[in-house]
C-alpha cells in the first residue's frame, strides 16, 4: 500500500497582499484516519481573496496554502481509511470532528474542532492535500456528459453552501426566492432555487451576471446599480403578486457578501419573510433590526453545509 507521497508541491501565501509562492511540500504521510488527495481542481472562493488581500486572518498562521474547494483522487491513506484509495472524491470545505456535542446534535457546521483545508492547515492550491477521511464525498467514476472531476471542486463550497441555506429555508414551488448577488455562490443559488420550482428574482449590479442568471432560472432580474431600494421593492412586490404563489413571505438569500447587498436584502423583508445570510463581509452595516419584529420575520446564517 502507498503511504507517504513525495514530490508534492503547492502555492503558498506568506504575507498579506503578496503573490502566492511555489513551494515543495514535505512527504505527506497520512495518519490512521487521514488520506492524501491528488488535486484535480480547486475553486477560488471569495474567502481566499479575503485571506490574501483583505486581512481576514486564517486560523493557521501564515505561511499557508489556501484553497478549500477541492476535488481529486485519493492516492494514499492511513490504515483506517484504506478503502478510499483510488476513488474520486470531493473534499468538503468544512470537515467536522464527528464526536463533539455540536456534531452529535447534528450541528456539524458549528463544530469547534472542525478542519477547513486552506484555513486550519494547507489547502488545495497544490498538487496534493492531506485531509481527514471524515465526511469525504465519493464521486462516481463515470460522470454525466460534460462534467469533469475538476469542475466538481466547487461543489465543496460554492454549490453546497447556498444549497444548505435554501434547504434550511424550506423553499418550495409556492415561494418567491430573491437572490441578492448572483456571482460565484448566488449563481448556483439561482439554479438550486429554480430547480426546486420557486419563482426566482436575481439582484446584482453586474449586467453579465444578471444575463447568466436569466439563462439559468431567474424569472426576473433587477440591476441594483440602476434601481434604488424602493424601486427594487416595488418590482419584487409586483412579481410576487403576478406569480400568484401561496407562500407567505419572501425567501431572501444574501449571497453578495457586500454591505450594499446586505442592506438591500434586509430592506426587502416583508411580513413573514425569511432572510438567509450566506455571503461574508467584515464590514458592518446599519439596519433597523426591529424590522424583524415588525414583520415577524426570520434571519439566519449558515457556515458551510451539514
Ligand atoms: Zn469558501
Ligand atoms: Zn465536532
PDB file of C-alpha atoms and ligand atoms in Angstrom:
ATOM      1  CA  UNK A   1       0.000   0.000   0.000  1.00  0.00           C
ATOM      2  CA  UNK A   2       1.235   3.510  -0.810  1.00  0.00           C
ATOM      3  CA  UNK A   3       1.680   5.670   2.251  1.00  0.00           C
ATOM      4  CA  UNK A   4       3.946   8.735   2.075  1.00  0.00           C
ATOM      5  CA  UNK A   5       3.609  10.908  -1.026  1.00  0.00           C
ATOM      6  CA  UNK A   6       6.835  12.588  -2.117  1.00  0.00           C
ATOM      7  CA  UNK A   7       7.375  15.442  -4.537  1.00  0.00           C
ATOM      8  CA  UNK A   8       4.119  17.241  -3.819  1.00  0.00           C
ATOM      9  CA  UNK A   9       4.116  21.000  -4.330  1.00  0.00           C
ATOM     10  CA  UNK A  10       1.807  23.911  -3.723  1.00  0.00           C
ATOM     11  CA  UNK A  11       1.418  27.685  -3.904  1.00  0.00           C
ATOM     12  CA  UNK A  12       1.723  29.333  -0.531  1.00  0.00           C
ATOM     13  CA  UNK A  13       0.558  32.639   0.904  1.00  0.00           C
ATOM     14  CA  UNK A  14       3.361  34.033   3.068  1.00  0.00           C
ATOM     15  CA  UNK A  15       2.074  37.512   3.831  1.00  0.00           C
ATOM     16  CA  UNK A  16      -0.918  39.711   3.144  1.00  0.00           C
ATOM     17  CA  UNK A  17      -1.042  41.265  -0.343  1.00  0.00           C
ATOM     18  CA  UNK A  18       1.826  39.237  -1.757  1.00  0.00           C
ATOM     19  CA  UNK A  19       1.670  36.778  -4.670  1.00  0.00           C
ATOM     20  CA  UNK A  20       1.369  33.070  -3.852  1.00  0.00           C
ATOM     21  CA  UNK A  21       4.804  31.444  -3.939  1.00  0.00           C
ATOM     22  CA  UNK A  22       5.521  27.970  -5.303  1.00  0.00           C
ATOM     23  CA  UNK A  23       6.806  25.621  -2.628  1.00  0.00           C
ATOM     24  CA  UNK A  24       7.659  21.968  -2.144  1.00  0.00           C
ATOM     25  CA  UNK A  25       5.718  20.014   0.432  1.00  0.00           C
ATOM     26  CA  UNK A  26       7.301  17.616   2.910  1.00  0.00           C
ATOM     27  CA  UNK A  27       6.466  13.924   2.492  1.00  0.00           C
ATOM     28  CA  UNK A  28       2.705  13.652   3.012  1.00  0.00           C
ATOM     29  CA  UNK A  29       2.236  10.776   5.433  1.00  0.00           C
ATOM     30  CA  UNK A  30      -1.410  10.206   6.362  1.00  0.00           C
ATOM     31  CA  UNK A  31      -2.309   9.268   9.952  1.00  0.00           C
ATOM     32  CA  UNK A  32      -4.667   6.304  10.541  1.00  0.00           C
ATOM     33  CA  UNK A  33      -7.832   8.160   9.523  1.00  0.00           C
ATOM     34  CA  UNK A  34      -6.260  10.610   7.073  1.00  0.00           C
ATOM     35  CA  UNK A  35      -5.630  10.449   3.367  1.00  0.00           C
ATOM     36  CA  UNK A  36      -3.836  12.228   0.559  1.00  0.00           C
ATOM     37  CA  UNK A  37      -5.863  13.562  -2.381  1.00  0.00           C
ATOM     38  CA  UNK A  38      -4.154  14.293  -5.691  1.00  0.00           C
ATOM     39  CA  UNK A  39      -5.890  17.560  -6.546  1.00  0.00           C
ATOM     40  CA  UNK A  40      -7.857  17.603  -9.813  1.00  0.00           C
ATOM     41  CA  UNK A  41      -9.385  21.029  -9.262  1.00  0.00           C
ATOM     42  CA  UNK A  42      -9.596  23.666  -6.544  1.00  0.00           C
ATOM     43  CA  UNK A  43     -12.043  26.545  -6.693  1.00  0.00           C
ATOM     44  CA  UNK A  44     -11.094  30.085  -5.725  1.00  0.00           C
ATOM     45  CA  UNK A  45     -13.516  31.360  -3.094  1.00  0.00           C
ATOM     46  CA  UNK A  46     -14.216  34.938  -2.067  1.00  0.00           C
ATOM     47  CA  UNK A  47     -12.890  33.849   1.351  1.00  0.00           C
ATOM     48  CA  UNK A  48      -9.487  33.113  -0.225  1.00  0.00           C
ATOM     49  CA  UNK A  49      -9.457  36.646  -1.595  1.00  0.00           C
ATOM     50  CA  UNK A  50     -10.308  37.862   1.923  1.00  0.00           C
ATOM     51  CA  UNK A  51      -7.394  35.891   3.387  1.00  0.00           C
ATOM     52  CA  UNK A  52      -4.921  37.062   0.748  1.00  0.00           C
ATOM     53  CA  UNK A  53      -5.913  40.698   0.301  1.00  0.00           C
ATOM     54  CA  UNK A  54      -8.380  41.913   2.934  1.00  0.00           C
ATOM     55  CA  UNK A  55      -6.632  40.897   6.140  1.00  0.00           C
ATOM     56  CA  UNK A  56      -9.163  38.198   7.118  1.00  0.00           C
ATOM     57  CA  UNK A  57      -6.974  36.039   9.388  1.00  0.00           C
ATOM     58  CA  UNK A  58      -6.513  32.341   8.617  1.00  0.00           C
ATOM     59  CA  UNK A  59      -6.888  30.121  11.706  1.00  0.00           C
ATOM     60  CA  UNK A  60      -3.498  28.519  10.966  1.00  0.00           C
ATOM     61  CA  UNK A  61      -0.795  31.164  10.837  1.00  0.00           C
ATOM     62  CA  UNK A  62       0.889  32.093   7.529  1.00  0.00           C
ATOM     63  CA  UNK A  63       2.624  30.796   5.507  1.00  0.00           C
ATOM     64  CA  UNK A  64      -0.270  28.638   4.400  1.00  0.00           C
ATOM     65  CA  UNK A  65      -1.543  27.022   1.198  1.00  0.00           C
ATOM     66  CA  UNK A  66      -5.083  28.330   0.669  1.00  0.00           C
ATOM     67  CA  UNK A  67      -7.931  26.584  -1.147  1.00  0.00           C
ATOM     68  CA  UNK A  68     -10.951  24.773   0.323  1.00  0.00           C
ATOM     69  CA  UNK A  69     -12.955  23.713  -2.750  1.00  0.00           C
ATOM     70  CA  UNK A  70     -11.122  20.547  -3.642  1.00  0.00           C
ATOM     71  CA  UNK A  71     -11.824  17.573  -5.886  1.00  0.00           C
ATOM     72  CA  UNK A  72      -9.381  14.837  -6.788  1.00  0.00           C
ATOM     73  CA  UNK A  73      -8.325  11.243  -6.452  1.00  0.00           C
ATOM     74  CA  UNK A  74      -7.235   9.536  -3.229  1.00  0.00           C
ATOM     75  CA  UNK A  75      -3.665   8.319  -3.742  1.00  0.00           C
ATOM     76  CA  UNK A  76      -2.654   7.355  -0.199  1.00  0.00           C
ATOM     77  CA  UNK A  77      -4.463   6.635   3.050  1.00  0.00           C
ATOM     78  CA  UNK A  78      -3.886   5.555   6.639  1.00  0.00           C
ATOM     79  CA  UNK A  79      -4.962   2.121   7.834  1.00  0.00           C
ATOM     80  CA  UNK A  80      -8.487   3.172   8.853  1.00  0.00           C
ATOM     81  CA  UNK A  81      -9.166   4.936   5.552  1.00  0.00           C
ATOM     82  CA  UNK A  82      -7.593   2.493   3.096  1.00  0.00           C
ATOM     83  CA  UNK A  83     -10.901   1.731   1.347  1.00  0.00           C
ATOM     84  CA  UNK A  84     -10.750   5.241  -0.166  1.00  0.00           C
ATOM     85  CA  UNK A  85      -7.578   4.677  -2.178  1.00  0.00           C
ATOM     86  CA  UNK A  86      -8.163   5.103  -5.914  1.00  0.00           C
ATOM     87  CA  UNK A  87     -11.534   6.794  -5.529  1.00  0.00           C
ATOM     88  CA  UNK A  88     -12.591  10.150  -6.927  1.00  0.00           C
ATOM     89  CA  UNK A  89     -13.753  12.498  -4.188  1.00  0.00           C
ATOM     90  CA  UNK A  90     -14.878  15.972  -3.238  1.00  0.00           C
ATOM     91  CA  UNK A  91     -13.320  17.239  -0.003  1.00  0.00           C
ATOM     92  CA  UNK A  92     -15.906  19.209   1.997  1.00  0.00           C
ATOM     93  CA  UNK A  93     -14.871  22.800   2.765  1.00  0.00           C
ATOM     94  CA  UNK A  94     -15.683  22.227   6.427  1.00  0.00           C
ATOM     95  CA  UNK A  95     -14.762  18.873   7.930  1.00  0.00           C
ATOM     96  CA  UNK A  96     -16.383  18.394  11.360  1.00  0.00           C
ATOM     97  CA  UNK A  97     -14.828  16.267  14.125  1.00  0.00           C
ATOM     98  CA  UNK A  98     -17.831  13.963  14.292  1.00  0.00           C
ATOM     99  CA  UNK A  99     -17.776  13.462  18.056  1.00  0.00           C
ATOM    100  CA  UNK A 100     -18.226  16.773  19.924  1.00  0.00           C
ATOM    101  CA  UNK A 101     -21.628  17.828  21.378  1.00  0.00           C
ATOM    102  CA  UNK A 102     -22.383  20.011  18.310  1.00  0.00           C
ATOM    103  CA  UNK A 103     -21.597  17.160  15.897  1.00  0.00           C
ATOM    104  CA  UNK A 104     -23.632  14.692  17.952  1.00  0.00           C
ATOM    105  CA  UNK A 105     -26.549  17.141  17.955  1.00  0.00           C
ATOM    106  CA  UNK A 106     -26.495  17.252  14.145  1.00  0.00           C
ATOM    107  CA  UNK A 107     -24.964  20.747  14.070  1.00  0.00           C
ATOM    108  CA  UNK A 108     -21.712  19.756  12.388  1.00  0.00           C
ATOM    109  CA  UNK A 109     -21.263  23.162  10.731  1.00  0.00           C
ATOM    110  CA  UNK A 110     -20.585  24.750  14.133  1.00  0.00           C
ATOM    111  CA  UNK A 111     -18.177  22.046  15.322  1.00  0.00           C
ATOM    112  CA  UNK A 112     -15.369  23.886  17.123  1.00  0.00           C
ATOM    113  CA  UNK A 113     -12.885  21.178  16.209  1.00  0.00           C
ATOM    114  CA  UNK A 114     -13.649  21.302  12.503  1.00  0.00           C
ATOM    115  CA  UNK A 115     -10.863  21.269   9.926  1.00  0.00           C
ATOM    116  CA  UNK A 116     -11.060  23.572   6.953  1.00  0.00           C
ATOM    117  CA  UNK A 117      -8.378  22.977   4.333  1.00  0.00           C
ATOM    118  CA  UNK A 118      -6.640  26.217   3.429  1.00  0.00           C
ATOM    119  CA  UNK A 119      -7.577  27.744   6.805  1.00  0.00           C
ATOM    120  CA  UNK A 120      -6.750  25.256   9.580  1.00  0.00           C
ATOM    121  CA  UNK A 121      -3.990  23.661   7.526  1.00  0.00           C
ATOM    122  CA  UNK A 122      -2.621  23.522   3.990  1.00  0.00           C
ATOM    123  CA  UNK A 123      -5.331  23.513   1.322  1.00  0.00           C
ATOM    124  CA  UNK A 124      -5.897  22.679  -2.298  1.00  0.00           C
ATOM    125  CA  UNK A 125      -3.835  25.210  -4.275  1.00  0.00           C
ATOM    126  CA  UNK A 126      -1.375  22.338  -4.547  1.00  0.00           C
ATOM    127  CA  UNK A 127      -0.672  19.083  -6.350  1.00  0.00           C
ATOM    128  CA  UNK A 128      -1.741  17.087  -3.274  1.00  0.00           C
ATOM    129  CA  UNK A 129      -3.503  17.744   0.016  1.00  0.00           C
ATOM    130  CA  UNK A 130      -3.567  15.820   3.298  1.00  0.00           C
ATOM    131  CA  UNK A 131      -7.067  15.702   4.850  1.00  0.00           C
ATOM    132  CA  UNK A 132      -9.103  13.712   7.375  1.00  0.00           C
ATOM    133  CA  UNK A 133     -11.232  10.985   5.773  1.00  0.00           C
ATOM    134  CA  UNK A 134     -14.360  12.099   7.661  1.00  0.00           C
ATOM    135  CA  UNK A 135     -17.168  13.498   5.555  1.00  0.00           C
ATOM    136  CA  UNK A 136     -15.386  12.868   2.287  1.00  0.00           C
ATOM    137  CA  UNK A 137     -17.823  12.746  -0.620  1.00  0.00           C
ATOM    138  CA  UNK A 138     -17.317   9.952  -3.138  1.00  0.00           C
ATOM    139  CA  UNK A 139     -17.890  10.883  -6.775  1.00  0.00           C
ATOM    140  CA  UNK A 140     -18.930   8.316  -9.428  1.00  0.00           C
ATOM    141  CA  UNK A 141     -16.005   7.364 -11.661  1.00  0.00           C
ATOM    142  CA  UNK A 142     -18.229   7.892 -14.719  1.00  0.00           C
ATOM    143  CA  UNK A 143     -19.625  11.401 -14.642  1.00  0.00           C
ATOM    144  CA  UNK A 144     -22.604  12.720 -16.612  1.00  0.00           C
ATOM    145  CA  UNK A 145     -21.774  14.191 -20.037  1.00  0.00           C
ATOM    146  CA  UNK A 146     -19.945  17.481 -19.928  1.00  0.00           C
ATOM    147  CA  UNK A 147     -18.801  17.158 -16.311  1.00  0.00           C
ATOM    148  CA  UNK A 148     -15.230  16.558 -15.204  1.00  0.00           C
ATOM    149  CA  UNK A 149     -13.822  15.850 -11.762  1.00  0.00           C
ATOM    150  CA  UNK A 150     -12.077  19.239 -11.616  1.00  0.00           C
ATOM    151  CA  UNK A 151     -15.353  21.034 -12.359  1.00  0.00           C
ATOM    152  CA  UNK A 152     -16.916  19.362  -9.320  1.00  0.00           C
ATOM    153  CA  UNK A 153     -14.453  21.032  -6.935  1.00  0.00           C
ATOM    154  CA  UNK A 154     -16.858  23.954  -6.444  1.00  0.00           C
ATOM    155  CA  UNK A 155     -19.467  21.571  -5.032  1.00  0.00           C
ATOM    156  CA  UNK A 156     -17.346  21.666  -1.841  1.00  0.00           C
ATOM    157  CA  UNK A 157     -18.480  25.192  -1.017  1.00  0.00           C
ATOM    158  CA  UNK A 158     -19.897  27.380  -3.794  1.00  0.00           C
ATOM    159  CA  UNK A 159     -22.694  24.880  -4.508  1.00  0.00           C
ATOM    160  CA  UNK A 160     -23.321  23.283  -1.111  1.00  0.00           C
ATOM    161  CA  UNK A 161     -23.323  26.483   0.960  1.00  0.00           C
ATOM    162  CA  UNK A 162     -26.241  28.045  -0.965  1.00  0.00           C
ATOM    163  CA  UNK A 163     -27.854  24.603  -1.088  1.00  0.00           C
ATOM    164  CA  UNK A 164     -27.744  24.410   2.720  1.00  0.00           C
ATOM    165  CA  UNK A 165     -29.203  27.916   3.076  1.00  0.00           C
ATOM    166  CA  UNK A 166     -32.012  27.109   0.642  1.00  0.00           C
ATOM    167  CA  UNK A 167     -32.700  23.722   2.242  1.00  0.00           C
ATOM    168  CA  UNK A 168     -32.978  25.309   5.701  1.00  0.00           C
ATOM    169  CA  UNK A 169     -35.430  27.900   4.385  1.00  0.00           C
ATOM    170  CA  UNK A 170     -37.797  25.153   3.263  1.00  0.00           C
ATOM    171  CA  UNK A 171     -38.065  26.793  -0.161  1.00  0.00           C
ATOM    172  CA  UNK A 172     -40.638  25.191  -2.459  1.00  0.00           C
ATOM    173  CA  UNK A 173     -42.726  25.811  -5.551  1.00  0.00           C
ATOM    174  CA  UNK A 174     -45.155  28.121  -3.729  1.00  0.00           C
ATOM    175  CA  UNK A 175     -42.360  30.521  -2.783  1.00  0.00           C
ATOM    176  CA  UNK A 176     -40.654  33.510  -4.302  1.00  0.00           C
ATOM    177  CA  UNK A 177     -36.876  33.395  -3.791  1.00  0.00           C
ATOM    178  CA  UNK A 178     -34.895  36.613  -4.000  1.00  0.00           C
ATOM    179  CA  UNK A 179     -31.186  36.034  -4.528  1.00  0.00           C
ATOM    180  CA  UNK A 180     -29.087  39.112  -3.812  1.00  0.00           C
ATOM    181  CA  UNK A 181     -25.698  38.753  -5.500  1.00  0.00           C
ATOM    182  CA  UNK A 182     -25.561  36.201  -8.315  1.00  0.00           C
ATOM    183  CA  UNK A 183     -21.810  35.620  -8.641  1.00  0.00           C
ATOM    184  CA  UNK A 184     -19.820  32.558  -7.621  1.00  0.00           C
ATOM    185  CA  UNK A 185     -22.265  31.488  -4.890  1.00  0.00           C
ATOM    186  CA  UNK A 186     -25.522  33.198  -5.854  1.00  0.00           C
ATOM    187  CA  UNK A 187     -25.269  31.891  -9.421  1.00  0.00           C
ATOM    188  CA  UNK A 188     -25.661  28.390  -8.008  1.00  0.00           C
ATOM    189  CA  UNK A 189     -28.327  29.695  -5.602  1.00  0.00           C
ATOM    190  CA  UNK A 190     -30.430  30.786  -8.595  1.00  0.00           C
ATOM    191  CA  UNK A 191     -30.142  27.339 -10.196  1.00  0.00           C
ATOM    192  CA  UNK A 192     -30.966  25.454  -6.967  1.00  0.00           C
ATOM    193  CA  UNK A 193     -33.970  27.681  -6.182  1.00  0.00           C
ATOM    194  CA  UNK A 194     -35.265  27.342  -9.752  1.00  0.00           C
ATOM    195  CA  UNK A 195     -34.770  23.564  -9.651  1.00  0.00           C
ATOM    196  CA  UNK A 196     -36.976  23.483  -6.532  1.00  0.00           C
ATOM    197  CA  UNK A 197     -39.704  25.216  -8.513  1.00  0.00           C
ATOM    198  CA  UNK A 198     -39.620  28.596  -6.768  1.00  0.00           C
ATOM    199  CA  UNK A 199     -40.158  31.871  -8.615  1.00  0.00           C
ATOM    200  CA  UNK A 200     -36.649  33.334  -8.666  1.00  0.00           C
ATOM    201  CA  UNK A 201     -35.696  37.008  -8.590  1.00  0.00           C
ATOM    202  CA  UNK A 202     -31.989  37.766  -9.087  1.00  0.00           C
ATOM    203  CA  UNK A 203     -30.497  41.074  -7.948  1.00  0.00           C
ATOM    204  CA  UNK A 204     -26.967  42.193  -8.810  1.00  0.00           C
ATOM    205  CA  UNK A 205     -25.036  45.228 -10.030  1.00  0.00           C
ATOM    206  CA  UNK A 206     -23.349  43.324 -12.853  1.00  0.00           C
ATOM    207  CA  UNK A 207     -25.239  43.033 -16.146  1.00  0.00           C
ATOM    208  CA  UNK A 208     -23.287  39.985 -17.266  1.00  0.00           C
ATOM    209  CA  UNK A 209     -24.166  38.070 -14.107  1.00  0.00           C
ATOM    210  CA  UNK A 210     -27.812  39.039 -14.447  1.00  0.00           C
ATOM    211  CA  UNK A 211     -27.854  37.715 -18.023  1.00  0.00           C
ATOM    212  CA  UNK A 212     -26.363  34.429 -16.815  1.00  0.00           C
ATOM    213  CA  UNK A 213     -29.000  34.290 -14.061  1.00  0.00           C
ATOM    214  CA  UNK A 214     -31.736  34.730 -16.673  1.00  0.00           C
ATOM    215  CA  UNK A 215     -30.337  31.842 -18.709  1.00  0.00           C
ATOM    216  CA  UNK A 216     -30.188  29.614 -15.617  1.00  0.00           C
ATOM    217  CA  UNK A 217     -33.569  30.007 -13.997  1.00  0.00           C
ATOM    218  CA  UNK A 218     -34.200  33.585 -12.799  1.00  0.00           C
ATOM    219  CA  UNK A 219     -37.680  34.736 -13.845  1.00  0.00           C
ATOM    220  CA  UNK A 220     -36.914  38.372 -13.010  1.00  0.00           C
ATOM    221  CA  UNK A 221     -33.547  40.129 -12.858  1.00  0.00           C
ATOM    222  CA  UNK A 222     -33.027  43.531 -11.254  1.00  0.00           C
ATOM    223  CA  UNK A 223     -29.993  45.768 -11.653  1.00  0.00           C
ATOM    224  CA  UNK A 224     -29.316  47.293  -8.235  1.00  0.00           C
ATOM    225  CA  UNK A 225     -26.900  49.805  -9.770  1.00  0.00           C
ATOM    226  CA  UNK A 226     -29.784  51.345 -11.708  1.00  0.00           C
ATOM    227  CA  UNK A 227     -32.642  50.958  -9.213  1.00  0.00           C
ATOM    228  CA  UNK A 228     -32.909  52.166  -5.613  1.00  0.00           C
ATOM    229  CA  UNK A 229     -34.322  50.050  -2.790  1.00  0.00           C
ATOM    230  CA  UNK A 230     -37.791  51.494  -3.255  1.00  0.00           C
ATOM    231  CA  UNK A 231     -37.738  50.510  -6.925  1.00  0.00           C
ATOM    232  CA  UNK A 232     -36.417  47.025  -6.143  1.00  0.00           C
ATOM    233  CA  UNK A 233     -39.131  46.537  -3.526  1.00  0.00           C
ATOM    234  CA  UNK A 234     -41.861  47.610  -5.926  1.00  0.00           C
ATOM    235  CA  UNK A 235     -40.560  45.304  -8.673  1.00  0.00           C
ATOM    236  CA  UNK A 236     -40.351  42.319  -6.306  1.00  0.00           C
ATOM    237  CA  UNK A 237     -43.834  43.032  -4.956  1.00  0.00           C
ATOM    238  CA  UNK A 238     -45.313  43.174  -8.477  1.00  0.00           C
ATOM    239  CA  UNK A 239     -43.528  39.954  -9.414  1.00  0.00           C
ATOM    240  CA  UNK A 240     -44.830  38.197  -6.279  1.00  0.00           C
ATOM    241  CA  UNK A 241     -48.372  39.324  -6.955  1.00  0.00           C
ATOM    242  CA  UNK A 242     -48.297  38.263 -10.589  1.00  0.00           C
ATOM    243  CA  UNK A 243     -46.715  34.897  -9.856  1.00  0.00           C
ATOM    244  CA  UNK A 244     -49.678  34.176  -7.515  1.00  0.00           C
ATOM    245  CA  UNK A 245     -47.751  31.745  -5.336  1.00  0.00           C
ATOM    246  CA  UNK A 246     -49.242  30.852  -1.982  1.00  0.00           C
ATOM    247  CA  UNK A 247     -46.025  31.019   0.093  1.00  0.00           C
ATOM    248  CA  UNK A 248     -46.159  33.505   2.984  1.00  0.00           C
ATOM    249  CA  UNK A 249     -43.291  35.987   2.990  1.00  0.00           C
ATOM    250  CA  UNK A 250     -40.334  36.285   0.648  1.00  0.00           C
ATOM    251  CA  UNK A 251     -37.394  33.930   0.981  1.00  0.00           C
ATOM    252  CA  UNK A 252     -34.404  36.247   0.635  1.00  0.00           C
ATOM    253  CA  UNK A 253     -30.842  34.977   0.219  1.00  0.00           C
ATOM    254  CA  UNK A 254     -27.958  37.413   0.713  1.00  0.00           C
ATOM    255  CA  UNK A 255     -25.175  35.933  -1.372  1.00  0.00           C
ATOM    256  CA  UNK A 256     -23.177  39.016  -2.360  1.00  0.00           C
ATOM    257  CA  UNK A 257     -21.112  39.348   0.810  1.00  0.00           C
ATOM    258  CA  UNK A 258     -21.170  43.138   0.456  1.00  0.00           C
ATOM    259  CA  UNK A 259     -22.576  45.823   2.770  1.00  0.00           C
ATOM    260  CA  UNK A 260     -24.737  47.125  -0.117  1.00  0.00           C
ATOM    261  CA  UNK A 261     -26.136  43.661  -0.799  1.00  0.00           C
ATOM    262  CA  UNK A 262     -26.826  43.055   2.881  1.00  0.00           C
ATOM    263  CA  UNK A 263     -28.625  46.387   3.193  1.00  0.00           C
ATOM    264  CA  UNK A 264     -30.729  45.559   0.128  1.00  0.00           C
ATOM    265  CA  UNK A 265     -31.544  42.043   1.357  1.00  0.00           C
ATOM    266  CA  UNK A 266     -32.632  43.327   4.765  1.00  0.00           C
ATOM    267  CA  UNK A 267     -34.575  46.156   3.157  1.00  0.00           C
ATOM    268  CA  UNK A 268     -36.663  43.682   1.160  1.00  0.00           C
ATOM    269  CA  UNK A 269     -38.136  41.997   4.264  1.00  0.00           C
ATOM    270  CA  UNK A 270     -41.899  41.652   4.168  1.00  0.00           C
ATOM    271  CA  UNK A 271     -44.408  40.012   6.533  1.00  0.00           C
ATOM    272  CA  UNK A 272     -43.246  36.525   7.436  1.00  0.00           C
ATOM    273  CA  UNK A 273     -40.065  36.878   5.392  1.00  0.00           C
ATOM    274  CA  UNK A 274     -37.084  34.566   5.775  1.00  0.00           C
ATOM    275  CA  UNK A 275     -33.624  36.069   5.317  1.00  0.00           C
ATOM    276  CA  UNK A 276     -30.615  33.808   4.868  1.00  0.00           C
ATOM    277  CA  UNK A 277     -27.186  35.398   5.218  1.00  0.00           C
ATOM    278  CA  UNK A 278     -24.734  33.404   3.125  1.00  0.00           C
ATOM    279  CA  UNK A 279     -22.176  35.972   1.918  1.00  0.00           C
ATOM    280  CA  UNK A 280     -19.430  37.292   4.172  1.00  0.00           C
ATOM    281  CA  UNK A 281     -18.065  40.780   4.627  1.00  0.00           C
ATOM    282  CA  UNK A 282     -16.021  42.048   7.557  1.00  0.00           C
ATOM    283  CA  UNK A 283     -17.658  45.465   7.194  1.00  0.00           C
ATOM    284  CA  UNK A 284     -20.596  46.443   9.423  1.00  0.00           C
ATOM    285  CA  UNK A 285     -23.951  47.668   8.109  1.00  0.00           C
ATOM    286  CA  UNK A 286     -26.564  49.868   9.733  1.00  0.00           C
ATOM    287  CA  UNK A 287     -30.004  48.239   9.962  1.00  0.00           C
ATOM    288  CA  UNK A 288     -33.251  48.787  11.804  1.00  0.00           C
ATOM    289  CA  UNK A 289     -33.207  45.386  13.473  1.00  0.00           C
ATOM    290  CA  UNK A 290     -36.733  45.927  14.774  1.00  0.00           C
ATOM    291  CA  UNK A 291     -37.971  45.233  11.237  1.00  0.00           C
ATOM    292  CA  UNK A 292     -37.528  41.555  12.129  1.00  0.00           C
ATOM    293  CA  UNK A 293     -40.027  42.066  14.947  1.00  0.00           C
ATOM    294  CA  UNK A 294     -42.369  44.285  12.954  1.00  0.00           C
ATOM    295  CA  UNK A 295     -42.541  41.800  10.069  1.00  0.00           C
ATOM    296  CA  UNK A 296     -42.422  38.687  12.287  1.00  0.00           C
ATOM    297  CA  UNK A 297     -39.509  37.742  10.067  1.00  0.00           C
ATOM    298  CA  UNK A 298     -36.670  35.253  10.480  1.00  0.00           C
ATOM    299  CA  UNK A 299     -32.980  35.893   9.792  1.00  0.00           C
ATOM    300  CA  UNK A 300     -30.458  33.098   9.804  1.00  0.00           C
ATOM    301  CA  UNK A 301     -26.890  32.452   8.714  1.00  0.00           C
ATOM    302  CA  UNK A 302     -25.055  29.309   7.806  1.00  0.00           C
ATOM    303  CA  UNK A 303     -21.424  28.356   7.769  1.00  0.00           C
ATOM    304  CA  UNK A 304     -20.891  25.766   5.071  1.00  0.00           C
ATOM    305  CA  UNK A 305     -23.096  22.746   4.668  1.00  0.00           C
ATOM    306  CA  UNK A 306     -24.061  19.970   7.097  1.00  0.00           C
TER     307      UNK A 306
HETATM  308 ZN1  LIG B   1     -15.409  29.324   0.557  1.00  0.00          ZN
HETATM  309 ZN1  LIG B   2     -17.398  18.249  16.223  1.00  0.00          ZN
END
